[in-house]
Coordinates of C-alpha atoms (C1' of nucleotides) in Angstrom, one line a residue:
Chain A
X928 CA 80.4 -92.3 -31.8
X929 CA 80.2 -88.7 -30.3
X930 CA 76.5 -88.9 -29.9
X931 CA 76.6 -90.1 -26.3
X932 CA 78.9 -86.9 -25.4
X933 CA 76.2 -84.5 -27.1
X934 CA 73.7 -85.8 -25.5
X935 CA 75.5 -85.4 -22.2
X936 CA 76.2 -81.8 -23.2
X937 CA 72.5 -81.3 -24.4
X938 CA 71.6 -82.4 -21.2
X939 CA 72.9 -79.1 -19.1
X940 CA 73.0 -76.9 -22.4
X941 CA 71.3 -76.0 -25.7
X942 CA 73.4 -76.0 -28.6
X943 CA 72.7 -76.0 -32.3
X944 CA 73.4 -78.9 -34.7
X945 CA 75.7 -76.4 -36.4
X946 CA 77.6 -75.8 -32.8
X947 CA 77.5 -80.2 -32.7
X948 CA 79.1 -80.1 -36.0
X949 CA 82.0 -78.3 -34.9
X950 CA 82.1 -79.9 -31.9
X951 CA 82.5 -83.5 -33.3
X952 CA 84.8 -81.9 -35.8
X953 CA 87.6 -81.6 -33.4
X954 CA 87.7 -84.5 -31.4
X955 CA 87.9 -88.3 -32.0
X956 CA 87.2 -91.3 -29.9
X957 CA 90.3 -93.2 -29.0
X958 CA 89.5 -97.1 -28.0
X959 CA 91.6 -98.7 -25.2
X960 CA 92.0 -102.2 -24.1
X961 CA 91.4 -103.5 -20.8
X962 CA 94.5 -102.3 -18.7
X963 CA 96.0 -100.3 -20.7
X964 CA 97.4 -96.9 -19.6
X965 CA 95.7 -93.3 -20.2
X966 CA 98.0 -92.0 -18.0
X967 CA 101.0 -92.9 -15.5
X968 CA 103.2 -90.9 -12.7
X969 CA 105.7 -88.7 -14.4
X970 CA 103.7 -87.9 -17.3
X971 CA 101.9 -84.8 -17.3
X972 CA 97.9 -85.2 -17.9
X973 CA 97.2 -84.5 -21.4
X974 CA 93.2 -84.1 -21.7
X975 CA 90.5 -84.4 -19.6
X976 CA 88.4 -87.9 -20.3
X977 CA 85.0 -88.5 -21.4
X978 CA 84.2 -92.3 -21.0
X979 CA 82.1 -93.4 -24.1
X980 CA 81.9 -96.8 -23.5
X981 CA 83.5 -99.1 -20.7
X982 CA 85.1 -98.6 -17.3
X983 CA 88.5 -96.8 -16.0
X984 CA 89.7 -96.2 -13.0
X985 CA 92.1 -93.2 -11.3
X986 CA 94.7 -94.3 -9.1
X987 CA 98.0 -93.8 -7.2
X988 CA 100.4 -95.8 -5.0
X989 CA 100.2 -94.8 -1.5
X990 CA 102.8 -95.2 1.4
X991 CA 102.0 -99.3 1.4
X992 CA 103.4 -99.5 -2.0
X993 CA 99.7 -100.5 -2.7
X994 CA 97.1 -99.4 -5.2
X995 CA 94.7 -96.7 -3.9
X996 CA 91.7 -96.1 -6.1
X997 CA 90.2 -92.6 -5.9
X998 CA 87.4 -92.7 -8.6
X999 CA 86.1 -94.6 -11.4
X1000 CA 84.8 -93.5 -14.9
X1001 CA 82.0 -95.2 -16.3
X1002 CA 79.8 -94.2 -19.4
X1003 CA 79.2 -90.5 -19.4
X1004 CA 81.9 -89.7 -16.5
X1005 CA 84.6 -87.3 -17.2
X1006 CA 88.0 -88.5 -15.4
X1007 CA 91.5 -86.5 -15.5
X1008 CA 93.4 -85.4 -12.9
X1009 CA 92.6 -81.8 -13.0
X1010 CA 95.2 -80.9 -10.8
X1011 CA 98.3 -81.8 -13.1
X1012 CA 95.9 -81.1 -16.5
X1013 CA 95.6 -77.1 -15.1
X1014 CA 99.4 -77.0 -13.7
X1015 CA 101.1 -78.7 -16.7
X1016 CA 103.1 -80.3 -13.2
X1017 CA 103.7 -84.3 -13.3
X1018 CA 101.0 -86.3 -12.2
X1019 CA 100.9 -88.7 -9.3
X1020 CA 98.4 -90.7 -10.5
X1021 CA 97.7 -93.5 -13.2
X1022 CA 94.4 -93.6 -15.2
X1023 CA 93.7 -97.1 -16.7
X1024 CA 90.6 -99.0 -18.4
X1025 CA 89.6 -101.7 -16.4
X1026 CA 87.7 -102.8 -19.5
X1027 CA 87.9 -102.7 -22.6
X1028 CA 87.0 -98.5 -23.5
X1029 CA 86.5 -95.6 -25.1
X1030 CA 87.3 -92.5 -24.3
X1031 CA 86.8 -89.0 -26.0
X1032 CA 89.9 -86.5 -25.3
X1033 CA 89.1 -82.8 -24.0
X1034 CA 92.5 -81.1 -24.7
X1035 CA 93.6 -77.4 -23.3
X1036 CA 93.7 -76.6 -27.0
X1037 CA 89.8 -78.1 -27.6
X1038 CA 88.9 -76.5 -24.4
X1039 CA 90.2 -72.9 -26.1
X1040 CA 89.2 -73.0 -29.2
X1041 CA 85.7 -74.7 -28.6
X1042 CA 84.9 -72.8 -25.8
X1043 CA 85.8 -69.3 -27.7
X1044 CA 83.5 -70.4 -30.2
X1045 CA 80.5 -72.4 -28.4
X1046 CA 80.5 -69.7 -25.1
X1047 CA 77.7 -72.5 -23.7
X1048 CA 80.1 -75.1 -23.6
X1049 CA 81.8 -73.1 -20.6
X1050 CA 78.3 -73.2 -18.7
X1051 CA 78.6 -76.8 -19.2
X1052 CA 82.0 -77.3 -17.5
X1053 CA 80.3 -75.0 -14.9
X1054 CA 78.1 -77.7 -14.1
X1055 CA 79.8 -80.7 -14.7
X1056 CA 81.9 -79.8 -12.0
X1057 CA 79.7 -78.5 -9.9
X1058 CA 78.4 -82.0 -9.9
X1059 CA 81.3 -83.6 -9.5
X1060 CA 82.3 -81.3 -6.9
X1061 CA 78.9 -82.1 -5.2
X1062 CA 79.7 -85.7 -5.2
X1063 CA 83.3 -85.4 -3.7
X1064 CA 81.8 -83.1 -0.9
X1065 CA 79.5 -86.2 -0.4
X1066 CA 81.9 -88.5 -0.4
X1067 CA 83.6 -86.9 2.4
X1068 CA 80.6 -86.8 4.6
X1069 CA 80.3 -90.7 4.4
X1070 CA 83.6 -91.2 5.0
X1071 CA 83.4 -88.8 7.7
X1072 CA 79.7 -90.5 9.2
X1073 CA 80.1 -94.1 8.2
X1074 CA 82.2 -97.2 9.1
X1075 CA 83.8 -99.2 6.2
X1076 CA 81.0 -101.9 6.5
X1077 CA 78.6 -99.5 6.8
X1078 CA 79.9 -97.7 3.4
X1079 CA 80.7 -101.3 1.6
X1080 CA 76.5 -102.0 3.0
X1081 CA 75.3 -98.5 1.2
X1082 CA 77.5 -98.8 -1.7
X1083 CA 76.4 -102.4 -2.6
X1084 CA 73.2 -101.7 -2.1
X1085 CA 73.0 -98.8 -3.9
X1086 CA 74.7 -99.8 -7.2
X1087 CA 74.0 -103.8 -7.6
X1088 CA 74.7 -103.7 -11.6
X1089 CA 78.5 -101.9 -10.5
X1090 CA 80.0 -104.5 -8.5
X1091 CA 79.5 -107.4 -11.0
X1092 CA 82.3 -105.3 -13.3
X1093 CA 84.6 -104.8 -10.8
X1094 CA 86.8 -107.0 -8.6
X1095 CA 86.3 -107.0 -5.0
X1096 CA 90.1 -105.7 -4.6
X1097 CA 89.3 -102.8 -6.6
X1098 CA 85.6 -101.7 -4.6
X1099 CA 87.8 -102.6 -1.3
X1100 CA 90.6 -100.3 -2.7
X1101 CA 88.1 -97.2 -3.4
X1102 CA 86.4 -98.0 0.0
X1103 CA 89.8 -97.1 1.4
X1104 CA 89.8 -100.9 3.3
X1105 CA 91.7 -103.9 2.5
X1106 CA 90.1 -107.1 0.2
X1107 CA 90.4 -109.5 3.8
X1108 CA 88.3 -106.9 5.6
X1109 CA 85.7 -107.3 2.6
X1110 CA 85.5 -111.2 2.4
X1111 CA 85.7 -110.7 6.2
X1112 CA 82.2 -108.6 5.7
X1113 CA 80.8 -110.5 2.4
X1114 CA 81.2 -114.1 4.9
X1115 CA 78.8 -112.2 7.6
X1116 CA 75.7 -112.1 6.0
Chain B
X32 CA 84.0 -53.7 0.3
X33 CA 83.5 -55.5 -2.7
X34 CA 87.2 -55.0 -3.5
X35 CA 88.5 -58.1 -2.3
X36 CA 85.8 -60.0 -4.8
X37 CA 86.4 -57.8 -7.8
X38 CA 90.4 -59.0 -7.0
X39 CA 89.7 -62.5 -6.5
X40 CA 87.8 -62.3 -9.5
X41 CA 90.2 -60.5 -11.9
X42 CA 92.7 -63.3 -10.7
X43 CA 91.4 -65.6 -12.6
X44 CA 89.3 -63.4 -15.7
X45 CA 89.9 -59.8 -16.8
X46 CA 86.5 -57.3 -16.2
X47 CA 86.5 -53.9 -17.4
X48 CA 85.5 -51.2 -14.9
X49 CA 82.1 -51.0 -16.0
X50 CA 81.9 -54.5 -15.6
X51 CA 83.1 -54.5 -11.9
X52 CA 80.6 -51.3 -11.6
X53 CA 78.2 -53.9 -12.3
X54 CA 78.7 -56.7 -10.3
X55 CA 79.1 -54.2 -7.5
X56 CA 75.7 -52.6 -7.7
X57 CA 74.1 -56.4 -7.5
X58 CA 75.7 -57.3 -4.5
X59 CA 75.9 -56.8 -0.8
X60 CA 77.5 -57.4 2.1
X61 CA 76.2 -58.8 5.2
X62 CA 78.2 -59.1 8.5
X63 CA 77.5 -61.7 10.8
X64 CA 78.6 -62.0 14.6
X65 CA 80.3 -64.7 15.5
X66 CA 77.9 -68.2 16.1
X67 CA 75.2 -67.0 13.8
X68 CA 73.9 -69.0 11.0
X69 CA 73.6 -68.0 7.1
X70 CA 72.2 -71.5 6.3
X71 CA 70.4 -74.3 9.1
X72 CA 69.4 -77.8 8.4
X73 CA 65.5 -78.4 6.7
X74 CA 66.3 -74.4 5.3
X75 CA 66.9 -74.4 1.3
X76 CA 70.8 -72.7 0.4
X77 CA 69.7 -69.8 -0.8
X78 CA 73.2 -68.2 -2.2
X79 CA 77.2 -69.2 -2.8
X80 CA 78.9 -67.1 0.0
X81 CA 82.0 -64.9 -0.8
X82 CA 84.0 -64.7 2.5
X83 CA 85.1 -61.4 2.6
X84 CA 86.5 -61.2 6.2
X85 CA 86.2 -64.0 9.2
X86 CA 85.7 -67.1 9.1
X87 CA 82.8 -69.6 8.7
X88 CA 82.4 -73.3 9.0
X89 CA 80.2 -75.7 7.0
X90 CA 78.8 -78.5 9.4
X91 CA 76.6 -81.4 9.9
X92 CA 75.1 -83.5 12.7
X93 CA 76.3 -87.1 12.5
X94 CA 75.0 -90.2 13.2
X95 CA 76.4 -90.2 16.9
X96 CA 74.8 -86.7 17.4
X97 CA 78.0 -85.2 17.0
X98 CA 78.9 -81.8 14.8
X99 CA 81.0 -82.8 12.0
X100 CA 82.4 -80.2 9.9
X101 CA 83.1 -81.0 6.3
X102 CA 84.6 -77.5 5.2
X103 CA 85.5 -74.1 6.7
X104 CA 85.2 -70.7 4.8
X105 CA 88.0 -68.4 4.9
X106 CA 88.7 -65.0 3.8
X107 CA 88.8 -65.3 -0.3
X108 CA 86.8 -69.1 -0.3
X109 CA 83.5 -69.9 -1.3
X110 CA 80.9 -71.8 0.7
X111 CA 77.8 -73.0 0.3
X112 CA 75.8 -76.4 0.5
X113 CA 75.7 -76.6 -3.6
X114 CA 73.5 -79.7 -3.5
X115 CA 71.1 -77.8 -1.6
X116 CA 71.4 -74.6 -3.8
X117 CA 71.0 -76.4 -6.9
X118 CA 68.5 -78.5 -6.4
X119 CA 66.1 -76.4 -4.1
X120 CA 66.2 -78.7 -1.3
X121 CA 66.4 -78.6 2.2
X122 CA 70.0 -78.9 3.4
X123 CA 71.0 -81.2 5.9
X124 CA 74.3 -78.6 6.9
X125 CA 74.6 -75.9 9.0
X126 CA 77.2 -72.3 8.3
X127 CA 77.9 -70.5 11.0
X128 CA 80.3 -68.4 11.8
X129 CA 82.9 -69.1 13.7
X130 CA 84.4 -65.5 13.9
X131 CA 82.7 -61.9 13.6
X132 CA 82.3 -62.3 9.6
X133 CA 81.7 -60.8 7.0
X134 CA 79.7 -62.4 3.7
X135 CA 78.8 -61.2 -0.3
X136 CA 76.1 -63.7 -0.6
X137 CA 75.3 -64.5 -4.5
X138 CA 72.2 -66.0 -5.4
X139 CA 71.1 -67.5 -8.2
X140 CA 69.3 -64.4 -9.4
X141 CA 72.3 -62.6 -9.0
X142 CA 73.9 -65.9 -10.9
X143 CA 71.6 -65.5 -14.0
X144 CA 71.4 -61.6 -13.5
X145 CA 75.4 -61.0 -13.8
X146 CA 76.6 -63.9 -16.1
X147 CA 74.5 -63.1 -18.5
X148 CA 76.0 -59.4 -19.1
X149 CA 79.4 -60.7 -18.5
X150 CA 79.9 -64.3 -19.9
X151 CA 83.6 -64.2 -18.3
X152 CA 81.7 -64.9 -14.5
X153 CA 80.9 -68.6 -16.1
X154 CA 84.6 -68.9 -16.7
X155 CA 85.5 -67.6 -13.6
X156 CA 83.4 -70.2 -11.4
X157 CA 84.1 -72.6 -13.8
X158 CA 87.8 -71.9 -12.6
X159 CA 86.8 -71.8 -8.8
X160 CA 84.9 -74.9 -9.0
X161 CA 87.9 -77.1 -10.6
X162 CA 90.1 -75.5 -8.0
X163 CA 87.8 -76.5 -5.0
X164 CA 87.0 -80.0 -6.9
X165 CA 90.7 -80.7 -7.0
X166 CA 91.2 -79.8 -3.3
X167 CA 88.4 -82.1 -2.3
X168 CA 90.0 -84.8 -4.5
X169 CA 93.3 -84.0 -2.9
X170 CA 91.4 -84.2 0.6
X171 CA 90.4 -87.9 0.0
X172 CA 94.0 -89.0 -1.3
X173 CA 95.1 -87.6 2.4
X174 CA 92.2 -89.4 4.7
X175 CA 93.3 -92.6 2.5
X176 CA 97.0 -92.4 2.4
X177 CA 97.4 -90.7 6.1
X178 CA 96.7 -92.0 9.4
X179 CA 94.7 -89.1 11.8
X180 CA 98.0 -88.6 13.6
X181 CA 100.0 -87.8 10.2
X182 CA 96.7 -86.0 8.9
X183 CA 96.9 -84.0 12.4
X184 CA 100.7 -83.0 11.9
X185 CA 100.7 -82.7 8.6
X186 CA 97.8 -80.2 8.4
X187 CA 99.7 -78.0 11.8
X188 CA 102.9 -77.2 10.0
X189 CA 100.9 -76.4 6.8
X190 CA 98.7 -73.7 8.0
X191 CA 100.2 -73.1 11.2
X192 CA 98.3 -69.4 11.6
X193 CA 95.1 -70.9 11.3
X194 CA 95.5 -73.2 14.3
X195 CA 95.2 -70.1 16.7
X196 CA 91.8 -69.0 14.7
X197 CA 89.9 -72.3 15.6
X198 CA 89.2 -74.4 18.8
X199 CA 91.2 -77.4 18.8
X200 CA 87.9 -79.3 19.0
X201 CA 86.4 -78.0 15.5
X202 CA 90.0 -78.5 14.3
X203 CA 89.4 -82.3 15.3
X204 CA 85.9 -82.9 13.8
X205 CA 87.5 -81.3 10.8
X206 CA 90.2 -84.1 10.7
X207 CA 87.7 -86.7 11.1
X208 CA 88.5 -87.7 14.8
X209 CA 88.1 -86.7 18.6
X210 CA 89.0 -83.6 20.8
X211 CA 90.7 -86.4 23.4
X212 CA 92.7 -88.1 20.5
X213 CA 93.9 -84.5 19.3
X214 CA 94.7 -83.8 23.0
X215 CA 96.3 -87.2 22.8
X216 CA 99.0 -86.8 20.0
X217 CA 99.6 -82.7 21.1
X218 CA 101.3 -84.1 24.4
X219 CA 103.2 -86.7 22.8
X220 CA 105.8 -84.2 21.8
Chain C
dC174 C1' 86.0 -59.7 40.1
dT175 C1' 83.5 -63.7 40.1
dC176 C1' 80.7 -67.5 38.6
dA177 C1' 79.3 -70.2 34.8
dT178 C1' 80.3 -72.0 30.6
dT179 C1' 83.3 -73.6 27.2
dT180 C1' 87.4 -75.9 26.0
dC181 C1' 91.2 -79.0 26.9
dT182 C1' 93.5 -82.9 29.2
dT183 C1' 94.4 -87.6 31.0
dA184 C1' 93.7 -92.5 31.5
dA185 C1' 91.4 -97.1 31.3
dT186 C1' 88.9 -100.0 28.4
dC187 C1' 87.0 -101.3 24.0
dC188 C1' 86.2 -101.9 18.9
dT189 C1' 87.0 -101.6 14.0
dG190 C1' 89.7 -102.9 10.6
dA191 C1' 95.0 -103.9 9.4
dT192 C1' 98.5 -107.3 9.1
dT193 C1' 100.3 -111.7 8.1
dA194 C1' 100.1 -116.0 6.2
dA195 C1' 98.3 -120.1 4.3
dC196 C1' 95.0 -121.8 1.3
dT197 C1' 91.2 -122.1 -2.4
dT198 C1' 89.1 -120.7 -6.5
dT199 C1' 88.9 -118.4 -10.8
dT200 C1' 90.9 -116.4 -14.8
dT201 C1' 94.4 -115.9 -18.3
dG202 C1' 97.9 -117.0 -21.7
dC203 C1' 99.9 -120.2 -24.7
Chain D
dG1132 C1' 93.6 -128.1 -22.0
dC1133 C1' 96.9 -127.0 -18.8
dA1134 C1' 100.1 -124.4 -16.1
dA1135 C1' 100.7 -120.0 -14.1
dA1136 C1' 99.0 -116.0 -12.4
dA1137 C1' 95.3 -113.4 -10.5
dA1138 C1' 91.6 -113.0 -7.3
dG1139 C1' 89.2 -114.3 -3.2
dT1140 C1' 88.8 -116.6 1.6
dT1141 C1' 89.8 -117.7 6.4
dA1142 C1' 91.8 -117.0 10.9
dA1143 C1' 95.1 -115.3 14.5
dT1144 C1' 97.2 -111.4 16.2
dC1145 C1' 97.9 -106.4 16.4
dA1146 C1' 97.3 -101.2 16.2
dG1147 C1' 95.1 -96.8 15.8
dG1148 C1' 91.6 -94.2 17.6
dA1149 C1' 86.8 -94.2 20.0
dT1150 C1' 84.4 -94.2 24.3
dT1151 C1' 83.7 -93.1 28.9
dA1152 C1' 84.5 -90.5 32.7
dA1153 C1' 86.5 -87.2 35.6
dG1154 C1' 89.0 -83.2 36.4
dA1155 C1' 91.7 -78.9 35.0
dA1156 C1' 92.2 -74.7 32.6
dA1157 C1' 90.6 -70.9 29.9
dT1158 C1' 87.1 -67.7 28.4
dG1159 C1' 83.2 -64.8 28.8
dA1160 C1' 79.2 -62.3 30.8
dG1161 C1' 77.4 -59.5 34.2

DNA sequence: CTCATTTCTTAATCCTGATTAACTTTTTGC
DNA sequence: GCAAAAAGTTAATCAGGATTAAGAAATGAG
């Protein structure tokens, strides 16, 4: 189903039913089960991700030899790692579903030859990321303002529904903290 | 000069003459003396700023009443609050310059105005923002893979010329730490 | 040139969260 | 349904940086 992805473009964009043809024309949904791999170190990113349905996550293997979670893609979140995608360099990272998923892949190629045809689509990219950019900026800022309980209190409080679909090891990892600090803080109150 | 912009720009899209002719006639440039402030907290972001010369800082006041800078602007960057800019409202940051500067602020009018006679600008920004949303991405893996000592080091024999352009205490808020733990790790070799 | 302000340094104490390790509970695969 | 693996808990000790406070050095304005 591509209608969750035009409606996410509709959203920052007008386009014609004509232009949503096309679009769905050249893309198709790929499922994914529950840890399986969209992407792993060594491999060079292929497409950037639209999450249809499900959960993923983005992570690498820092200097512990531990997993370090950097972002999660739910429904309607875009996840790649841009960096390797626009160098064509191996990536560092892994992307993997933590449940079962579908994604939509946005190749180099779909990015060229939709974009050439559907100039829109390019004001959408505009603002995705400027939104995602946005949230990154703000990310830093609590990282930057806030102590790890602090951040686990705000977080948990701010998206109840998230952390029944996630294991605590996996918030602590994105929280940049350790699963004992967070049964340590979970105990508390 | 608008030179350095028109460059920056045709880095990333070509512009024919005319087209530069354009952009030129909608734009100025302001210079600012060092300490002065394009954008102050409860004040709506009124453009994105093209550093053209000097060098600015984005900044906040943290919980602890404390100036935390999230971002500088050098010659060639980009910066703005873009959660303030796109939604209209207030900002919570501060920009200041933290040398005699010089700025090509672009509103959204001039946003709306220029893209719309020259659909490469969208492609262009689109461009700047995955570069600057990659770098903020990369800026998280370091706070969670580094400690402030290897963030410190790492960061001095990476841009070594910029250490002489900034106090050693904005260079600390910008790492996420204190002026007495920079002081600190400087004397220990 | 001089005084005032800004920036930098040093050191003692304190706090947040990591580490280690043992144990319990839950989930998964066959 | 059961064994094995994965996920979560608890507690003792430890480490990286913060805090506080005082003084030294550099910069700037008149």
């Amino acid at each position: 189903m591509y209608t969750i992805l035009l409606e996410h473009i509709r959203k920052y964009v007008a386009i014609t039913d004509d232009e949503a043809g096309l679009i769905c024309s050249k893309l198709k949904v790929t499922a994914i089960k529950k840890k399986a791999f969209l992407l792993i170190p060594g491999k060079v990113c292929k497409a950037n991700y639209f999450v249809s349905k499900g959960l993923l996550r983005l992570y690498f293997i820092n200097k512990k030899e531990q997993e370090q979670i950097t972002q999660f893609g739910l429904e309607c979140w875009w996840i790649t790692d841009y960096d390797s995608l626009d160098t064509q360099k191996p990536s560092g990272f892994y992307i993997q579903a933590v449940e079962d998923a579908e994604v939509i892949a946005w190749t180099q190629e779909t990015q060229a030859e939709l974009t050439h045809a559907i100039p829109q689509l390019e004001t959408y990219f505009r603002k995705i990321l400027q939104r995602a950019y946005t949230a990154a900026q703000r990310r830093i800022v609590y990282i930057l303002d806030y102590t790890d309980e602090e951040r686990y209190r705000l977080f948990s409080t701010s998206y109840p529904g998230f952390l029944q679909r996630v294991p605590q090891y996996m918030l602590a990892s994105y929280l940049g903290f350790t699963p004992q600090f967070l049964s340590k803080i979970r105990a508390k109150k």
